Amino acid sequence: GRALIFGHNAYVGNPSDEDTGKLLINAVKWCGNSDKPKVGVCGTSADTFLTSKGFKVTKLKDYDAKDLKKIDVLIVNGNSMTDAEGEALTDFIKNGGGFIGGCTGWAWDQGEGGRTLNDDHPGNRALRPVGLAWTTMSFPDQLRSFEARVDLPSMMNAAEAVAALRKQQTGTA
């Protein structure tokens, strides 16, 4: 499956501008691996926008494995996911389903009475196998630019990384 997450649930709602709408459409197409995947939405108002763009959309109050068999892509507001929905999501992604979620991590963490975003959020538990997670971090105000690099570290190449591990293991590094 394919998964994409946003650090704010507004990105999975009804887009407020053309650029956000284009981003959501591209995300749906990529996650669904199709130009017109069947979409399910839960806890968002994205159905209005996506229907207007020609997508077949099912509005879900909640979802389980049976509901997910009828769609290609699931879009959710991650702030309102239940444990049962997270468990269904894990299997959905493992079986090739597409997932788009938005969650304002710091807000979830503050409102969960001692449960932690990292360990207890149903979406984070579901997304661990694909290497994604929401955090409580916000974009720091003092950071105004990013370094763009053309050259990649050598360990980004799997063959180089494996060779280095073998050298370390045999003591020839």
Short mmCIF file of C-alpha atoms in Angstrom, two decimals:
data_model
loop_
_atom_site.label_atom_id
_atom_site.label_comp_id
_atom_site.label_asym_id
_atom_site.label_seq_id
_atom_site.Cartn_x
_atom_site.Cartn_y
_atom_site.Cartn_z
CA GLY A 1 0.00 0.00 0.00
CA ARG A 2 0.85 3.67 -0.08
CA ALA A 3 0.53 6.12 2.75
CA LEU A 4 0.95 9.87 3.09
CA ILE A 5 0.44 11.92 6.23
CA PHE A 6 0.17 15.63 6.94
CA GLY A 7 1.10 17.35 10.20
CA HIS A 8 -2.24 19.17 10.32
CA ASN A 9 -5.74 17.82 9.79
CA ALA A 10 -6.71 20.86 7.68
CA TYR A 11 -4.87 19.31 4.72
CA VAL A 12 -7.38 16.47 4.56
CA GLY A 13 -10.44 18.70 4.73
CA ASN A 14 -12.18 20.77 2.08
CA PRO A 15 -9.28 22.68 0.46
CA SER A 16 -9.31 26.42 1.07
CA ASP A 17 -7.23 27.30 -2.01
CA GLU A 18 -6.28 25.96 -5.42
CA ASP A 19 -2.81 24.77 -4.40
CA THR A 20 -4.07 22.75 -1.43
CA GLY A 21 -6.74 21.24 -3.67
CA LYS A 22 -4.16 20.22 -6.25
CA LEU A 23 -2.02 18.70 -3.48
CA LEU A 24 -4.97 16.64 -2.22
CA ILE A 25 -5.88 15.44 -5.73
CA ASN A 26 -2.28 14.42 -6.43
CA ALA A 27 -2.09 12.65 -3.06
CA VAL A 28 -5.29 10.70 -3.80
CA LYS A 29 -4.04 9.65 -7.23
CA TRP A 30 -0.64 8.59 -5.88
CA CYS A 31 -2.00 6.71 -2.86
CA GLY A 32 -4.64 5.04 -5.01
CA ASN A 33 -2.15 4.25 -7.77
CA SER A 34 -4.83 5.37 -10.23
CA ASP A 35 -6.26 8.51 -11.82
CA LYS A 36 -9.71 7.85 -10.31
CA PRO A 37 -9.48 5.59 -7.26
CA LYS A 38 -12.53 4.96 -5.07
CA VAL A 39 -12.15 7.13 -1.98
CA GLY A 40 -13.50 6.85 1.54
CA VAL A 41 -13.37 9.82 3.91
CA CYS A 42 -13.80 9.75 7.67
CA GLY A 43 -13.86 12.78 9.94
CA THR A 44 -13.17 15.22 7.11
CA SER A 45 -15.08 17.34 4.63
CA ALA A 46 -12.88 16.33 1.67
CA ASP A 47 -15.81 14.45 0.12
CA THR A 48 -17.39 17.67 -1.16
CA PHE A 49 -14.24 18.78 -2.97
CA LEU A 50 -13.27 15.35 -4.32
CA THR A 51 -16.79 14.62 -5.59
CA SER A 52 -16.72 17.95 -7.46
CA LYS A 53 -13.50 16.78 -9.14
CA GLY A 54 -15.06 13.54 -10.40
CA PHE A 55 -13.96 11.08 -7.73
CA LYS A 56 -16.34 8.43 -6.39
CA VAL A 57 -16.38 9.20 -2.66
CA THR A 58 -17.98 7.40 0.26
CA LYS A 59 -18.46 9.36 3.49
CA LEU A 60 -17.78 7.12 6.49
CA LYS A 61 -18.86 7.85 10.07
CA ASP A 62 -16.30 5.25 11.16
CA TYR A 63 -14.72 2.32 9.36
CA ASP A 64 -13.78 -1.31 9.68
CA ALA A 65 -12.23 -3.95 7.42
CA LYS A 66 -15.55 -4.47 5.57
CA ASP A 67 -15.81 -0.76 4.70
CA LEU A 68 -12.19 -0.64 3.54
CA LYS A 69 -12.71 -3.47 1.03
CA LYS A 70 -15.00 -1.13 -0.94
CA ILE A 71 -12.43 1.66 -1.45
CA ASP A 72 -8.93 2.20 -2.79
CA VAL A 73 -7.92 5.22 -0.68
CA LEU A 74 -8.91 6.20 2.84
CA ILE A 75 -8.66 9.83 3.95
CA VAL A 76 -9.00 10.50 7.67
CA ASN A 77 -8.70 13.16 10.30
CA GLY A 78 -6.13 11.41 12.47
CA ASN A 79 -7.13 13.41 15.54
CA SER A 80 -10.32 11.34 15.82
CA MET A 81 -9.10 7.79 14.98
CA THR A 82 -10.19 4.97 17.25
CA ASP A 83 -8.12 1.94 18.23
CA ALA A 84 -10.35 -0.35 16.13
CA GLU A 85 -9.94 1.92 13.10
CA GLY A 86 -6.15 1.88 13.53
CA GLU A 87 -6.14 -1.92 13.55
CA ALA A 88 -8.26 -2.04 10.38
CA LEU A 89 -5.94 0.51 8.77
CA THR A 90 -2.87 -1.69 9.33
CA ASP A 91 -4.37 -4.55 7.32
CA PHE A 92 -5.75 -2.17 4.67
CA ILE A 93 -2.28 -0.77 3.93
CA LYS A 94 -0.64 -4.22 4.08
CA ASN A 95 -3.14 -5.41 1.49
CA GLY A 96 -2.36 -2.57 -0.92
CA GLY A 97 -4.75 0.15 0.20
CA GLY A 98 -3.90 3.84 0.04
CA PHE A 99 -4.02 6.06 3.11
CA ILE A 100 -3.98 9.84 3.56
CA GLY A 101 -4.19 11.24 7.06
CA GLY A 102 -3.85 14.55 8.77
CA CYS A 103 -3.23 14.99 12.47
CA THR A 104 -2.19 17.93 14.59
CA GLY A 105 0.05 15.90 16.89
CA TRP A 106 0.49 18.41 19.68
CA ALA A 107 -3.29 18.86 19.92
CA TRP A 108 -3.92 15.10 20.07
CA ASP A 109 -1.25 14.68 22.74
CA GLN A 110 -2.75 17.45 24.91
CA GLY A 111 -6.27 16.08 24.81
CA GLU A 112 -5.70 12.39 25.51
CA GLY A 113 -5.37 12.32 29.29
CA GLY A 114 -1.93 10.77 29.59
CA ARG A 115 -1.91 8.71 26.40
CA THR A 116 1.09 9.56 24.24
CA LEU A 117 1.10 10.29 20.55
CA ASN A 118 4.10 8.05 19.93
CA ASP A 119 2.88 4.96 21.77
CA ASP A 120 -0.90 5.24 21.92
CA HIS A 121 -2.14 7.01 18.79
CA PRO A 122 -3.98 4.40 16.67
CA GLY A 123 -2.64 5.87 13.43
CA ASN A 124 0.96 5.86 14.63
CA ARG A 125 0.67 2.22 15.63
CA ALA A 126 -0.87 1.41 12.22
CA LEU A 127 1.76 3.36 10.28
CA ARG A 128 4.87 2.00 12.02
CA PRO A 129 5.36 -0.79 9.44
CA VAL A 130 5.56 1.81 6.65
CA GLY A 131 7.91 4.09 8.58
CA LEU A 132 5.57 7.03 9.16
CA ALA A 133 4.45 8.72 12.37
CA TRP A 134 2.93 11.95 13.57
CA THR A 135 4.89 13.92 16.16
CA THR A 136 4.21 16.78 18.54
CA MET A 137 6.91 18.90 16.92
CA SER A 138 6.11 22.15 15.13
CA PHE A 139 8.12 23.90 12.47
CA PRO A 140 10.60 26.09 14.35
CA ASP A 141 10.09 29.80 13.80
CA GLN A 142 13.82 30.55 13.74
CA LEU A 143 14.52 28.19 10.82
CA ARG A 144 14.05 30.15 7.60
CA SER A 145 15.83 27.99 5.03
CA PHE A 146 16.84 24.45 4.16
CA GLU A 147 20.14 23.31 2.73
CA ALA A 148 19.60 21.81 -0.71
CA ARG A 149 22.17 19.13 -1.52
CA VAL A 150 22.91 17.49 -4.82
CA ASP A 151 25.43 15.03 -3.38
CA LEU A 152 23.95 12.34 -1.16
CA PRO A 153 25.78 10.68 1.72
CA SER A 154 27.36 7.41 0.58
CA MET A 155 25.32 5.43 3.12
CA MET A 156 22.14 6.37 1.23
CA ASN A 157 23.20 3.69 -1.26
CA ALA A 158 22.14 0.29 0.12
CA ALA A 159 25.11 -1.53 -1.41
CA GLU A 160 27.55 0.93 0.19
CA ALA A 161 25.81 0.63 3.56
CA VAL A 162 25.84 -3.19 3.47
CA ALA A 163 29.53 -3.21 2.49
CA ALA A 164 30.33 -0.88 5.39
CA LEU A 165 28.41 -3.11 7.82
CA ARG A 166 30.26 -6.18 6.57
CA LYS A 167 33.61 -4.43 7.00
CA GLN A 168 32.65 -3.42 10.52
CA GLN A 169 31.50 -6.95 11.38
CA THR A 170 34.71 -8.54 10.11
CA GLY A 171 36.91 -5.88 11.69
CA THR A 172 38.31 -4.65 8.38
CA ALA A 173 36.75 -1.20 8.63
#
